[in-house]
mmCIF file of C-alpha atoms in Angstrom:
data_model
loop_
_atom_site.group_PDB
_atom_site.id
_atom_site.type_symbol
_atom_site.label_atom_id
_atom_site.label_comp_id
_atom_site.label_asym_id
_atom_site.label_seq_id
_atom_site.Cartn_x
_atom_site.Cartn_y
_atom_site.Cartn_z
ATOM 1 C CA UNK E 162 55.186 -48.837 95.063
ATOM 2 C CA UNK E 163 54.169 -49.506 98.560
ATOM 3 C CA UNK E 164 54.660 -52.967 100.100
ATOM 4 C CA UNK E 165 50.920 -52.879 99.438
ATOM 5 C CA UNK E 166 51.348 -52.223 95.953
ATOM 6 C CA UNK E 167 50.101 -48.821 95.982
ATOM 7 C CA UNK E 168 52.004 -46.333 93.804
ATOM 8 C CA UNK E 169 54.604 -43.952 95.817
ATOM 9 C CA UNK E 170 54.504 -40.251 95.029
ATOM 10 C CA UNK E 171 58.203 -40.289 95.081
ATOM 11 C CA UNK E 172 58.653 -36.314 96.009
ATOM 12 C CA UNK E 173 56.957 -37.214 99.647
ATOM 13 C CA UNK E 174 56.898 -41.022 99.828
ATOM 14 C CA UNK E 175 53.116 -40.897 100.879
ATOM 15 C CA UNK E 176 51.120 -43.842 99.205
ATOM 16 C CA UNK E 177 48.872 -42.442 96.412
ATOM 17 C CA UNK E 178 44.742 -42.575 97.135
ATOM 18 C CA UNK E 179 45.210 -45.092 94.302
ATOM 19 C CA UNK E 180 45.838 -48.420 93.019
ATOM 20 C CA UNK E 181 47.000 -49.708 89.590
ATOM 21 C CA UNK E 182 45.734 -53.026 88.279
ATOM 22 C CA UNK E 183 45.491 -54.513 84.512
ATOM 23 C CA UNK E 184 42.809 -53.145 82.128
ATOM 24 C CA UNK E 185 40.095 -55.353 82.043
ATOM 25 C CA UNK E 186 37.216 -54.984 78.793
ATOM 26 C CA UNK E 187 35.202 -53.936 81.248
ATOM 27 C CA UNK E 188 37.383 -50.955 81.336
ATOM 28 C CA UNK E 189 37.435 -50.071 78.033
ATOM 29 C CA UNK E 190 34.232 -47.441 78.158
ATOM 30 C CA UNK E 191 36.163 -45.823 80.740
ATOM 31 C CA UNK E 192 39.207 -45.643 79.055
ATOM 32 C CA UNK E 193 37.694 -44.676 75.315
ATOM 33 C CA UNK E 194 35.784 -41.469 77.579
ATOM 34 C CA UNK E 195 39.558 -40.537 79.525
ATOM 35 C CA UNK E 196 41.024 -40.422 75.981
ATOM 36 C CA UNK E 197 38.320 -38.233 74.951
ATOM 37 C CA UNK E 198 38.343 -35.943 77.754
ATOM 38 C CA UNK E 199 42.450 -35.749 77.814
ATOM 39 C CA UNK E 200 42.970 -35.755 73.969
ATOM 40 C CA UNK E 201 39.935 -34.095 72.721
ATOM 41 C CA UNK E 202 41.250 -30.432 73.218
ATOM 42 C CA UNK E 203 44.322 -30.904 70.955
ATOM 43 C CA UNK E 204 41.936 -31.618 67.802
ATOM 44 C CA UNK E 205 41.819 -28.215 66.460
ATOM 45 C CA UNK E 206 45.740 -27.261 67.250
ATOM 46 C CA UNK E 207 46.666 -30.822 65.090
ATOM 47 C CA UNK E 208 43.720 -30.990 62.530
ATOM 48 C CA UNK E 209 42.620 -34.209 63.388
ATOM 49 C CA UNK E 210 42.139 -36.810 66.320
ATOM 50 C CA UNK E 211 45.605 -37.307 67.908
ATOM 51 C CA UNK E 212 46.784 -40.705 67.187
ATOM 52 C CA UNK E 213 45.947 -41.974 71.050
ATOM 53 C CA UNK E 214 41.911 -41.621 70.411
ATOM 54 C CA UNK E 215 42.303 -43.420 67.231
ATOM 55 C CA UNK E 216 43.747 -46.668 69.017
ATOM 56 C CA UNK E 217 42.879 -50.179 69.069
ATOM 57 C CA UNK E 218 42.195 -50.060 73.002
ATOM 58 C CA UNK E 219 40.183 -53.762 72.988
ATOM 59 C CA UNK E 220 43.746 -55.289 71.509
ATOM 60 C CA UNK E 221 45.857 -53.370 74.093
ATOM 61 C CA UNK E 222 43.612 -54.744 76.888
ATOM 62 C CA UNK E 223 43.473 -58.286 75.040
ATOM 63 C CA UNK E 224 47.608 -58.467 75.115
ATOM 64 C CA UNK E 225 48.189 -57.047 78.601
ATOM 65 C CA UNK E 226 49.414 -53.713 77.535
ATOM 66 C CA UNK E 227 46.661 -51.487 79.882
ATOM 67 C CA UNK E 228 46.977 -50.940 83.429
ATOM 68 C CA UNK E 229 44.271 -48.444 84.647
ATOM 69 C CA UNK E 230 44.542 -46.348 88.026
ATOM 70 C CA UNK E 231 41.184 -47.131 90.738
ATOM 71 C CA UNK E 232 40.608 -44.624 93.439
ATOM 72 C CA UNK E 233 40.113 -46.873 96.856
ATOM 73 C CA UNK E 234 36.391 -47.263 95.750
ATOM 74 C CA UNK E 235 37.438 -48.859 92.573
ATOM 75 C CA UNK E 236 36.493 -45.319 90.737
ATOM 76 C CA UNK E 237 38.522 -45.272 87.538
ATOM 77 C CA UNK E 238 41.103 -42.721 87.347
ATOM 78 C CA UNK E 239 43.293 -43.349 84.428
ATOM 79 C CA UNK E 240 45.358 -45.674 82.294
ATOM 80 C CA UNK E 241 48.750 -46.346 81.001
ATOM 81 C CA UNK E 242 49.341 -48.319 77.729
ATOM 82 C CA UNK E 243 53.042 -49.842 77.367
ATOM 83 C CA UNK E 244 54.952 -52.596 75.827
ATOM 84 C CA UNK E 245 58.400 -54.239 74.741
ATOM 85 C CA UNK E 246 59.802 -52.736 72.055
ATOM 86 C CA UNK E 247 62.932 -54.144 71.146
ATOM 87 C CA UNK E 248 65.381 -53.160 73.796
ATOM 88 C CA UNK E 249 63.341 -51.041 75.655
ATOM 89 C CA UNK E 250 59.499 -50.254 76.993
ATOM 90 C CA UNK E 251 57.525 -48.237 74.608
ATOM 91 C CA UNK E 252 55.280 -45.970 76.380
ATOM 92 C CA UNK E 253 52.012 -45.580 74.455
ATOM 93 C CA UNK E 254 49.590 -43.580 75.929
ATOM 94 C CA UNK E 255 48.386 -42.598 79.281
ATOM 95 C CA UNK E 256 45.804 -40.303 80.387
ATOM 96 C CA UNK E 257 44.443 -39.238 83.572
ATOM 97 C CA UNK E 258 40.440 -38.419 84.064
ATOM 98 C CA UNK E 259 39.510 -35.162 84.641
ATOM 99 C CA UNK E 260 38.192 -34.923 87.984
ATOM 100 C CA UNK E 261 41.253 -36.806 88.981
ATOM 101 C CA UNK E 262 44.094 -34.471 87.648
ATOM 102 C CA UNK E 263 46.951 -32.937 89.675
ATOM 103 C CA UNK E 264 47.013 -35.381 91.944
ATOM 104 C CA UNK E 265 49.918 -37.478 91.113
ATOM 105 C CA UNK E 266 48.296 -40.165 89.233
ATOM 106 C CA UNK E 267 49.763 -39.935 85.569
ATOM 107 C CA UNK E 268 53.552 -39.730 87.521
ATOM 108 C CA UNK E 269 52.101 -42.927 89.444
ATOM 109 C CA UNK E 270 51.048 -44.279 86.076
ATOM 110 C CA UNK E 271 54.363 -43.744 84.211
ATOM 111 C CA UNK E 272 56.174 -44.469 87.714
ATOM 112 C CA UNK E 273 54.561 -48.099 87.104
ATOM 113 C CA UNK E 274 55.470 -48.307 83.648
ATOM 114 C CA UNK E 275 59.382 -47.691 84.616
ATOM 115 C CA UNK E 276 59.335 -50.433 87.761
ATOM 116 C CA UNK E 277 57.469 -52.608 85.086
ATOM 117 C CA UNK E 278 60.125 -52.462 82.625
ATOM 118 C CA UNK E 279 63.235 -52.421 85.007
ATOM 119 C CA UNK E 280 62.033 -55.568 86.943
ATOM 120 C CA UNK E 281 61.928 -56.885 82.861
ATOM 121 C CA UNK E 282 65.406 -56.046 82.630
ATOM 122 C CA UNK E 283 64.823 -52.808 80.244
ATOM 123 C CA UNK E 284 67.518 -49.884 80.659
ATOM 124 C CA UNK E 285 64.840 -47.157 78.938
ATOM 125 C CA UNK E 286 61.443 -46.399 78.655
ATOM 126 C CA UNK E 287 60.712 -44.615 75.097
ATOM 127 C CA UNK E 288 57.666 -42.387 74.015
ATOM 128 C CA UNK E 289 56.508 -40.216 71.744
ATOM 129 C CA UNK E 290 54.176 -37.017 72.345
ATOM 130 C CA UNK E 291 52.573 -34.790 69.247
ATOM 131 C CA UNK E 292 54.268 -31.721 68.827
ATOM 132 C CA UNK E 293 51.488 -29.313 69.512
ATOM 133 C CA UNK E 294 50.971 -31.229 72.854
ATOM 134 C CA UNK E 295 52.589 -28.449 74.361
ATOM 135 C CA UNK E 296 52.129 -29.814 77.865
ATOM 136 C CA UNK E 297 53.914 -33.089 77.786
ATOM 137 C CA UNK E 298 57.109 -31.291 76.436
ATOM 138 C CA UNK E 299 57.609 -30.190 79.359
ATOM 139 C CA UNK E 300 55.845 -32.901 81.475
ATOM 140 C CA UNK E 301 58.212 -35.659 80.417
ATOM 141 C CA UNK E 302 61.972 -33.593 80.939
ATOM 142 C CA UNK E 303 60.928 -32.321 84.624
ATOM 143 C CA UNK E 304 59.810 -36.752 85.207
ATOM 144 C CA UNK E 305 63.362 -37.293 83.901
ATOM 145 C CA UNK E 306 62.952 -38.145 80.260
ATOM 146 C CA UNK E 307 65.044 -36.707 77.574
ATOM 147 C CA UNK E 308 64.162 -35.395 73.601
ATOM 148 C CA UNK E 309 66.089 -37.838 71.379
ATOM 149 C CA UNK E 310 64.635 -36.013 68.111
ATOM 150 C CA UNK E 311 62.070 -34.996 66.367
ATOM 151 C CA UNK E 312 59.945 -36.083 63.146
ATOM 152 C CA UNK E 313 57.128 -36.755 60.597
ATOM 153 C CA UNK E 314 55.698 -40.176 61.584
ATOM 154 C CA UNK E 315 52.332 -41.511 60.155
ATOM 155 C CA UNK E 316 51.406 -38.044 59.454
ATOM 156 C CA UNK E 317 51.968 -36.558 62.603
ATOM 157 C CA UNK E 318 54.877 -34.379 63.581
ATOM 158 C CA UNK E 319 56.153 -36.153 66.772
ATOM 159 C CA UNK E 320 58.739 -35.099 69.595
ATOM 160 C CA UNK E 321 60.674 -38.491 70.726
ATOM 161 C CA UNK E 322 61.625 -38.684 74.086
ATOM 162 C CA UNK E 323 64.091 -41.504 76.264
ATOM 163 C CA UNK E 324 64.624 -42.202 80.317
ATOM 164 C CA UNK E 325 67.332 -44.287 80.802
ATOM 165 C CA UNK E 326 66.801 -46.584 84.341
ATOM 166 C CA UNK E 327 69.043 -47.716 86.395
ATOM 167 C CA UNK E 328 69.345 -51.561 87.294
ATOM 168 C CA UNK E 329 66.699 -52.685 89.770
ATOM 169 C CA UNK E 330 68.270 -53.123 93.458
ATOM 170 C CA UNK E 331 67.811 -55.739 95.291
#
């Protein structure tokens, strides 16, 4: 994050043409279409809505849990969901709009979620991906995350993954 508290794309250090603030239910159409747009396509590989467009988004909004991404004109450009989850932050979902991809927002998105939970005093940041969502198996390992197994959970076949932080510096 900038002094500003714009996110950093860490790879050149230039602020992002973004801003990250907490999800609102006025943001909740937004965020209901982004998961439609970024989950849709993986109905037909899984055989059913991927568990992301069946959540409670109103509750995650209601508890603090959704941060969403503005473009300098307040233009919504995506969302992160996370929480505590014991002794580490649970990453829960985040999705970027279309017309915004590949431009550095989700890593600004899950780059928030990992200051979030160091300043909290959390070591990891834990999430789960579908299986057949090819592209985040190999999204998370190049953003530094690591598989820590691989299961049947509520009727989904889900790839576990970890990113250990180090302790916030001055």
């Amino acid at each position: 994050m900038t002094a500003t508290g714009d996110p950093v794309d860490r790879t050149s250090r230039k602020a992002l043409p973004c801003g990250i603030r907490r999800a609102t239910t006025a943001d909740e159409t937004a965020i209901r279409a982004c998961v439609r747009e970024a989950y849709g396509r993986y109905v037909a590989d899984i055989g059913r809505e991927p568990a992301p467009m069946q959540a409670d988004y109103a509750r995650h909004i209601a508890a603090g849990e959704t941060w969403v991404a503005t473009a300098t004109d307040g233009g919504f450009l995506g969302f992160v969901v996370f929480y505590p989850d014991g002794s580490a932050m649970h990453l829960d979902s985040v999705a970027v709009a279309r017309h915004a991809e590949r431009r550095g927002i989700g890593r600004a998105l899950i780059g928030f979620c990992e200051e979030t939970a160091r300043r909290a005093g959390f070591g990891a940041v834990r999430l789960y991906t579908n299986a057949k969502m090819t592209d985040n198996l190999t999204i998370y390992p190049r953003l530094g995350f690591r598989e820590t197994g691989r299961h049947r959970q509520d009727g989904f076949d889900r790839v576990f993954f970890e990113k250990r932080l180090s302790p916030e510096t001055g």
